[in-house]
């Protein structure tokens, strides 16, 4: 048999004594990741086929390994609002890089930076920075943008939430209005200057109200460019929502919030979660911060369509900052932060949240009776599937990107569960260790690289 | 033959695991002089592997200088298939211990030329110095590896067509779809196993009790291929109580009494030194001996009977044979026509 020829740059880490989040189950299984490829290693194939053994072994003492968390609705973080263009535009990219490095510490390894309804110049200036950022596959870059999420401005002026009404517009001319608003270079796939490969557009997802102007007819134009259409901030009836799904809409933005409530005569947007009209059921985002939604509403939504259930933070840039009044947008409006609650100054309007994604998972876990893997699926495999990235993100199967969070499950005296993030890994490299974990397994040690 | 009877499958398995560990540790394998271990798949060995892994993690044994040869593998399913024996071995044993992948040998069921693969496998065993201990399990019909009833007791590593019953039984692992069940396998032969310096077999469960009876109380018979073990100089069968269901009471008592006496005399392991340590290179043996060769007191290594009684030269064995090999001719064909 041929012997292994070490190339010297392989760095395979094996996690052992751990439980992997796979589907709705926790599976006791080892996991191998490669810092060289940044992917999860098909360990059995590499072992038999290439005679490779791990370079280091981490005994996780029964901890849970989850795919890295994915937040598909994040408006900003660590004091930086994606929708606020600084006076010095060139600093936008620099600050964004810092935000990515900080964000990964919260366990969010990839996300959709979300722009709230803005004037065209904001999109033209911000979107070039917000496109997919994982190309170089560098762990030190921190959290990775999977593309921007444009929430508005083609939304219903009566379901605007905190989006300023004066920037909300109808797409009367259909797709060309979107092109003008966001900028053609941000809405079309581009060709890589390096290898000529087709790159996805900067925009990954658009939230718009299907009943306004020509939006529903525009949906096929979006999906043909690889952009996901999500309905939200809408007055849509059940019939209008169904038409949007039939046209290719696959997502609902923060279900229940900024839409008509469920009415027994017309179930509105919520109705499309039912198995009706033989349409595919869309995915839907839910904010589990205890303010936006009653826990029972969340439970009902989950049970209506568990495989479509996605937890999002909708967090504003004020996460982690002290209470007070903060500048918000370019229009001079301000936000009041009182603990976890954010309101628009002078109103009672909820202005996003200031919660982290893992806190949303913990809340959902305690409110719903769902299992730990079910709750984690709502921020991993399900958002990945919604984005068309199944098997690449949000997965622990071989060849998926090795973005991981190592989680310890704590239960207090009253039976409340808490998921504590002990480590974060990005592209096969550890980025943060919050808890010291022993680095190798009991005696005798695996002597790697030793050939016979 | 030694027959070790334990109360339940768990203690039978730990007996074997502990025995293997003791053998490896006494052998003191090195890179130049590795311990060569033959390994099975199947349900009974699972708990043997479990104990081996536990003891490895506790630091009681190292597999660093252990070379392994597996018994068999299906033809035509991917190595990564959940039912492949590669997967079985990876999941139950190799991924948990420090056997180096370059020391592992499993027949390649996707080899372009399966017959060459078999010839090379035999050559690899020879090159490794032969197998020190072959661990095996059996099927309810007393077959060892894929040497199903009727297999030649002189068989070597070869391509085997699986018996229809085996294919049917396996279909539950392949979504009950007969189309997906492998119809052929590569397997070591009976002779390959008998040539190991020691053979240890685990048999647990009442459904295998008839096979145990046939192999222990009856004669050598190709319909129960494990019975060929009677021709081996150092066989050991470890069973649980359930597997003795068909044995005569006196057989059970006899083997239990032998074990009791041997234990009381501190004489549990009665392998001659050559078998215990394998064929060490001459230079090393001299160094240890330092003068006239030291004889092991009292135990001379018996020669394998098969090697003298059954002396068909190796090149006469067909590399390929089909199951069923036994095709009794019709009586009518023997009557000459008038
Ligand atoms: Zn919103």
mmCIF file of N, CA and C in Angstrom, chain A residues 338-423:
data_model
loop_
_atom_site.group_PDB
_atom_site.id
_atom_site.type_symbol
_atom_site.label_atom_id
_atom_site.label_comp_id
_atom_site.label_asym_id
_atom_site.label_seq_id
_atom_site.Cartn_x
_atom_site.Cartn_y
_atom_site.Cartn_z
ATOM 1 N N UNK A 338 -33.693 51.467 25.691
ATOM 2 C CA UNK A 338 -33.984 51.208 27.095
ATOM 3 C C UNK A 338 -33.846 49.710 27.311
ATOM 4 N N UNK A 339 -32.711 49.301 27.829
ATOM 5 C CA UNK A 339 -32.453 47.867 27.952
ATOM 6 C C UNK A 339 -32.492 47.223 26.582
ATOM 7 N N UNK A 340 -33.250 46.108 26.447
ATOM 8 C CA UNK A 340 -33.293 45.432 25.151
ATOM 9 C C UNK A 340 -34.247 46.117 24.168
ATOM 10 N N UNK A 341 -35.002 47.123 24.648
ATOM 11 C CA UNK A 341 -36.030 47.716 23.784
ATOM 12 C C UNK A 341 -35.491 48.946 23.065
ATOM 13 N N UNK A 342 -35.856 49.037 21.794
ATOM 14 C CA UNK A 342 -35.463 50.174 20.966
ATOM 15 C C UNK A 342 -36.723 50.807 20.389
ATOM 16 N N UNK A 343 -36.891 52.115 20.588
ATOM 17 C CA UNK A 343 -38.047 52.794 19.996
ATOM 18 C C UNK A 343 -37.580 54.040 19.253
ATOM 19 N N UNK A 344 -38.444 54.457 18.315
ATOM 20 C CA UNK A 344 -38.173 55.686 17.578
ATOM 21 C C UNK A 344 -38.507 56.849 18.513
ATOM 22 N N UNK A 345 -37.595 57.826 18.632
ATOM 23 C CA UNK A 345 -37.783 58.928 19.576
ATOM 24 C C UNK A 345 -39.109 59.628 19.311
ATOM 25 N N UNK A 346 -39.872 59.866 20.369
ATOM 26 C CA UNK A 346 -41.142 60.561 20.251
ATOM 27 C C UNK A 346 -42.294 59.668 19.840
ATOM 28 N N UNK A 347 -42.087 58.377 19.696
ATOM 29 C CA UNK A 347 -43.166 57.443 19.324
ATOM 30 C C UNK A 347 -43.046 56.193 20.184
ATOM 31 N N UNK A 348 -43.994 55.274 20.001
ATOM 32 C CA UNK A 348 -43.896 53.966 20.664
ATOM 33 C C UNK A 348 -43.491 52.887 19.679
ATOM 34 N N UNK A 349 -43.070 53.295 18.486
ATOM 35 C CA UNK A 349 -42.777 52.322 17.442
ATOM 36 C C UNK A 349 -41.533 51.512 17.770
ATOM 37 N N UNK A 350 -41.678 50.206 17.632
ATOM 38 C CA UNK A 350 -40.520 49.333 17.855
ATOM 39 C C UNK A 350 -39.517 49.592 16.747
ATOM 40 N N UNK A 351 -38.274 49.799 17.130
ATOM 41 C CA UNK A 351 -37.254 50.119 16.129
ATOM 42 C C UNK A 351 -36.194 49.021 16.122
ATOM 43 N N UNK A 352 -36.609 47.840 15.647
ATOM 44 C CA UNK A 352 -35.643 46.732 15.619
ATOM 45 C C UNK A 352 -35.335 46.278 17.026
ATOM 46 N N UNK A 353 -34.341 45.452 17.159
ATOM 47 C CA UNK A 353 -34.017 44.914 18.474
ATOM 48 C C UNK A 353 -32.555 45.180 18.780
ATOM 49 N N UNK A 354 -32.135 44.808 19.969
ATOM 50 C CA UNK A 354 -30.708 44.857 20.284
ATOM 51 C C UNK A 354 -30.334 43.545 20.956
ATOM 52 N N UNK A 355 -30.710 42.473 20.292
ATOM 53 C CA UNK A 355 -30.505 41.133 20.843
ATOM 54 C C UNK A 355 -29.500 40.399 19.944
ATOM 55 N N UNK A 356 -28.769 39.457 20.535
ATOM 56 C CA UNK A 356 -27.866 38.645 19.715
ATOM 57 C C UNK A 356 -28.610 37.404 19.243
ATOM 58 N N UNK A 357 -28.063 36.773 18.196
ATOM 59 C CA UNK A 357 -28.775 35.643 17.596
ATOM 60 C C UNK A 357 -28.837 34.451 18.548
ATOM 61 N N UNK A 358 -27.766 34.213 19.296
ATOM 62 C CA UNK A 358 -27.776 33.055 20.195
ATOM 63 C C UNK A 358 -28.800 33.280 21.320
ATOM 64 N N UNK A 359 -29.027 34.564 21.695
ATOM 65 C CA UNK A 359 -30.067 34.857 22.689
ATOM 66 C C UNK A 359 -31.454 34.549 22.129
ATOM 67 N N UNK A 360 -31.633 34.815 20.839
ATOM 68 C CA UNK A 360 -32.907 34.454 20.195
ATOM 69 C C UNK A 360 -33.127 32.941 20.248
ATOM 70 N N UNK A 361 -32.038 32.193 19.990
ATOM 71 C CA UNK A 361 -32.135 30.734 20.009
ATOM 72 C C UNK A 361 -32.510 30.259 21.412
ATOM 73 N N UNK A 362 -31.849 30.836 22.412
ATOM 74 C CA UNK A 362 -32.124 30.453 23.792
ATOM 75 C C UNK A 362 -33.571 30.774 24.172
ATOM 76 N N UNK A 363 -34.036 31.975 23.787
ATOM 77 C CA UNK A 363 -35.435 32.338 24.063
ATOM 78 C C UNK A 363 -36.389 31.318 23.447
ATOM 79 N N UNK A 364 -36.154 31.031 22.178
ATOM 80 C CA UNK A 364 -37.031 30.105 21.468
ATOM 81 C C UNK A 364 -37.035 28.738 22.138
ATOM 82 N N UNK A 365 -35.837 28.312 22.553
ATOM 83 C CA UNK A 365 -35.682 27.019 23.224
ATOM 84 C C UNK A 365 -36.546 26.966 24.477
ATOM 85 N N UNK A 366 -36.519 28.027 25.260
ATOM 86 C CA UNK A 366 -37.250 28.041 26.516
ATOM 87 C C UNK A 366 -38.752 28.246 26.337
ATOM 88 N N UNK A 367 -39.138 28.918 25.256
ATOM 89 C CA UNK A 367 -40.562 29.195 25.057
ATOM 90 C C UNK A 367 -41.299 28.054 24.379
ATOM 91 N N UNK A 368 -40.592 27.322 23.524
ATOM 92 C CA UNK A 368 -41.314 26.448 22.600
ATOM 93 C C UNK A 368 -41.292 24.980 22.972
ATOM 94 N N UNK A 369 -40.315 24.572 23.775
ATOM 95 C CA UNK A 369 -40.171 23.142 24.001
ATOM 96 C C UNK A 369 -39.511 22.429 22.845
ATOM 97 N N UNK A 370 -39.013 23.205 21.870
ATOM 98 C CA UNK A 370 -38.255 22.588 20.771
ATOM 99 C C UNK A 370 -36.939 22.055 21.332
ATOM 100 N N UNK A 371 -36.354 21.106 20.615
ATOM 101 C CA UNK A 371 -35.080 20.555 21.061
ATOM 102 C C UNK A 371 -33.947 21.504 20.676
ATOM 103 N N UNK A 372 -32.792 21.300 21.291
ATOM 104 C CA UNK A 372 -31.634 22.148 20.980
ATOM 105 C C UNK A 372 -31.296 22.104 19.480
ATOM 106 N N UNK A 373 -31.219 20.908 18.862
ATOM 107 C CA UNK A 373 -30.906 20.922 17.430
ATOM 108 C C UNK A 373 -31.993 21.591 16.589
ATOM 109 N N UNK A 374 -33.259 21.449 16.994
ATOM 110 C CA UNK A 374 -34.334 22.130 16.242
ATOM 111 C C UNK A 374 -34.167 23.640 16.315
ATOM 112 N N UNK A 375 -33.825 24.131 17.518
ATOM 113 C CA UNK A 375 -33.665 25.577 17.689
ATOM 114 C C UNK A 375 -32.459 26.080 16.900
ATOM 115 N N UNK A 376 -31.368 25.308 16.908
ATOM 116 C CA UNK A 376 -30.168 25.745 16.188
ATOM 117 C C UNK A 376 -30.354 25.658 14.669
ATOM 118 N N UNK A 377 -31.178 24.707 14.257
ATOM 119 C CA UNK A 377 -31.462 24.577 12.822
ATOM 120 C C UNK A 377 -32.058 25.873 12.274
ATOM 121 N N UNK A 378 -32.826 26.588 13.122
ATOM 122 C CA UNK A 378 -33.492 27.821 12.685
ATOM 123 C C UNK A 378 -32.502 28.956 12.422
ATOM 124 N N UNK A 379 -31.241 28.787 12.817
ATOM 125 C CA UNK A 379 -30.233 29.817 12.539
ATOM 126 C C UNK A 379 -29.055 29.224 11.762
ATOM 127 N N UNK A 380 -29.228 27.980 11.258
ATOM 128 C CA UNK A 380 -28.125 27.354 10.511
ATOM 129 C C UNK A 380 -28.646 26.745 9.199
ATOM 130 N N UNK A 381 -29.099 25.488 9.283
ATOM 131 C CA UNK A 381 -29.483 24.779 8.054
ATOM 132 C C UNK A 381 -30.643 25.459 7.330
ATOM 133 N N UNK A 382 -31.637 25.968 8.088
ATOM 134 C CA UNK A 382 -32.808 26.546 7.427
ATOM 135 C C UNK A 382 -32.474 27.856 6.698
ATOM 136 N N UNK A 383 -31.800 28.831 7.353
ATOM 137 C CA UNK A 383 -31.434 30.023 6.568
ATOM 138 C C UNK A 383 -30.506 29.686 5.400
ATOM 139 N N UNK A 384 -29.626 28.699 5.580
ATOM 140 C CA UNK A 384 -28.735 28.315 4.469
ATOM 141 C C UNK A 384 -29.557 27.792 3.306
ATOM 142 N N UNK A 385 -30.562 26.958 3.604
ATOM 143 C CA UNK A 385 -31.412 26.416 2.542
ATOM 144 C C UNK A 385 -32.184 27.544 1.865
ATOM 145 N N UNK A 386 -32.681 28.495 2.676
ATOM 146 C CA UNK A 386 -33.431 29.632 2.117
ATOM 147 C C UNK A 386 -32.558 30.399 1.123
ATOM 148 N N UNK A 387 -31.247 30.521 1.445
ATOM 149 C CA UNK A 387 -30.331 31.277 0.596
ATOM 150 C C UNK A 387 -29.769 30.441 -0.554
ATOM 151 N N UNK A 388 -30.200 29.186 -0.633
ATOM 152 C CA UNK A 388 -29.673 28.315 -1.689
ATOM 153 C C UNK A 388 -28.266 27.852 -1.399
ATOM 154 N N UNK A 389 -27.886 27.848 -0.113
ATOM 155 C CA UNK A 389 -26.526 27.473 0.270
ATOM 156 C C UNK A 389 -26.502 26.186 1.094
ATOM 157 N N UNK A 390 -27.544 25.361 0.938
ATOM 158 C CA UNK A 390 -27.580 24.088 1.653
ATOM 159 C C UNK A 390 -26.354 23.252 1.324
ATOM 160 N N UNK A 391 -25.755 22.649 2.354
ATOM 161 C CA UNK A 391 -24.575 21.822 2.132
ATOM 162 C C UNK A 391 -23.280 22.619 2.049
ATOM 163 N N UNK A 392 -23.393 23.967 1.987
ATOM 164 C CA UNK A 392 -22.195 24.818 1.969
ATOM 165 C C UNK A 392 -22.090 25.560 3.292
ATOM 166 N N UNK A 393 -23.175 26.217 3.676
ATOM 167 C CA UNK A 393 -23.263 26.875 4.974
ATOM 168 C C UNK A 393 -24.304 26.132 5.811
ATOM 169 N N UNK A 394 -24.213 26.329 7.127
ATOM 170 C CA UNK A 394 -25.232 25.774 8.007
ATOM 171 C C UNK A 394 -25.267 24.268 8.025
ATOM 172 N N UNK A 395 -24.127 23.623 7.718
ATOM 173 C CA UNK A 395 -24.096 22.166 7.617
ATOM 174 C C UNK A 395 -22.802 21.624 8.199
ATOM 175 N N UNK A 396 -22.884 20.433 8.779
ATOM 176 C CA UNK A 396 -21.685 19.770 9.287
ATOM 177 C C UNK A 396 -21.339 18.548 8.434
ATOM 178 N N UNK A 397 -21.916 18.458 7.256
ATOM 179 C CA UNK A 397 -21.587 17.345 6.370
ATOM 180 C C UNK A 397 -20.252 17.625 5.678
ATOM 181 N N UNK A 398 -19.623 16.558 5.197
ATOM 182 C CA UNK A 398 -18.354 16.696 4.507
ATOM 183 C C UNK A 398 -18.425 17.715 3.376
ATOM 184 N N UNK A 399 -17.353 18.484 3.214
ATOM 185 C CA UNK A 399 -17.197 19.494 2.158
ATOM 186 C C UNK A 399 -17.952 20.795 2.410
ATOM 187 N N UNK A 400 -18.749 20.865 3.488
ATOM 188 C CA UNK A 400 -19.365 22.157 3.829
ATOM 189 C C UNK A 400 -18.280 23.066 4.410
ATOM 190 N N UNK A 401 -18.507 24.377 4.366
ATOM 191 C CA UNK A 401 -17.550 25.308 4.974
ATOM 192 C C UNK A 401 -17.461 25.031 6.481
ATOM 193 N N UNK A 402 -16.235 25.018 6.988
ATOM 194 C CA UNK A 402 -16.016 24.676 8.405
ATOM 195 C C UNK A 402 -16.201 25.913 9.279
ATOM 196 N N UNK A 403 -17.410 26.460 9.275
ATOM 197 C CA UNK A 403 -17.805 27.529 10.193
ATOM 198 C C UNK A 403 -18.535 26.854 11.348
ATOM 199 N N UNK A 404 -18.004 27.005 12.562
ATOM 200 C CA UNK A 404 -18.567 26.248 13.677
ATOM 201 C C UNK A 404 -18.734 27.110 14.927
ATOM 202 N N UNK A 405 -19.712 26.762 15.743
ATOM 203 C CA UNK A 405 -19.724 27.249 17.118
ATOM 204 C C UNK A 405 -19.765 26.043 18.047
ATOM 205 N N UNK A 406 -18.930 26.112 19.077
ATOM 206 C CA UNK A 406 -18.901 25.076 20.100
ATOM 207 C C UNK A 406 -19.744 25.591 21.261
ATOM 208 N N UNK A 407 -20.765 24.824 21.602
ATOM 209 C CA UNK A 407 -21.772 25.313 22.548
ATOM 210 C C UNK A 407 -21.866 24.400 23.756
ATOM 211 N N UNK A 408 -21.975 25.023 24.922
ATOM 212 C CA UNK A 408 -22.259 24.250 26.127
ATOM 213 C C UNK A 408 -23.681 24.588 26.558
ATOM 214 N N UNK A 409 -24.437 23.550 26.893
ATOM 215 C CA UNK A 409 -25.824 23.752 27.294
ATOM 216 C C UNK A 409 -25.879 23.842 28.812
ATOM 217 N N UNK A 410 -26.366 24.978 29.322
ATOM 218 C CA UNK A 410 -26.483 25.142 30.770
ATOM 219 C C UNK A 410 -27.961 25.156 31.135
ATOM 220 N N UNK A 411 -28.276 24.556 32.275
ATOM 221 C CA UNK A 411 -29.661 24.576 32.748
ATOM 222 C C UNK A 411 -29.646 25.084 34.188
ATOM 223 N N UNK A 412 -30.405 26.149 34.472
ATOM 224 C CA UNK A 412 -30.384 26.685 35.842
ATOM 225 C C UNK A 412 -31.417 25.977 36.718
ATOM 226 N N UNK A 413 -31.503 26.420 37.997
ATOM 227 C CA UNK A 413 -32.357 25.718 38.982
ATOM 228 C C UNK A 413 -33.812 25.691 38.528
ATOM 229 N N UNK A 414 -34.245 26.760 37.845
ATOM 230 C CA UNK A 414 -35.648 26.806 37.447
ATOM 231 C C UNK A 414 -35.898 26.051 36.139
ATOM 232 N N UNK A 415 -34.857 25.377 35.635
ATOM 233 C CA UNK A 415 -35.038 24.587 34.419
ATOM 234 C C UNK A 415 -34.847 25.377 33.139
ATOM 235 N N UNK A 416 -34.479 26.671 33.263
ATOM 236 C CA UNK A 416 -34.248 27.482 32.072
ATOM 237 C C UNK A 416 -32.930 27.080 31.430
ATOM 238 N N UNK A 417 -32.988 26.923 30.108
ATOM 239 C CA UNK A 417 -31.770 26.533 29.396
ATOM 240 C C UNK A 417 -31.022 27.768 28.902
ATOM 241 N N UNK A 418 -29.722 27.625 28.827
ATOM 242 C CA UNK A 418 -28.907 28.676 28.231
ATOM 243 C C UNK A 418 -27.863 28.014 27.345
ATOM 244 N N UNK A 419 -27.709 28.558 26.158
ATOM 245 C CA UNK A 419 -26.674 28.045 25.263
ATOM 246 C C UNK A 419 -25.495 29.011 25.334
ATOM 247 N N UNK A 420 -24.394 28.501 25.837
ATOM 248 C CA UNK A 420 -23.208 29.350 26.008
ATOM 249 C C UNK A 420 -22.210 29.027 24.906
ATOM 250 N N UNK A 421 -21.770 30.051 24.200
ATOM 251 C CA UNK A 421 -20.793 29.825 23.124
ATOM 252 C C UNK A 421 -19.403 29.779 23.717
ATOM 253 N N UNK A 422 -18.738 28.631 23.567
ATOM 254 C CA UNK A 422 -17.401 28.456 24.121
ATOM 255 C C UNK A 422 -16.295 28.702 23.092
ATOM 256 N N UNK A 423 -16.583 28.408 21.836
ATOM 257 C CA UNK A 423 -15.581 28.621 20.787
ATOM 258 C C UNK A 423 -16.292 28.979 19.491
#
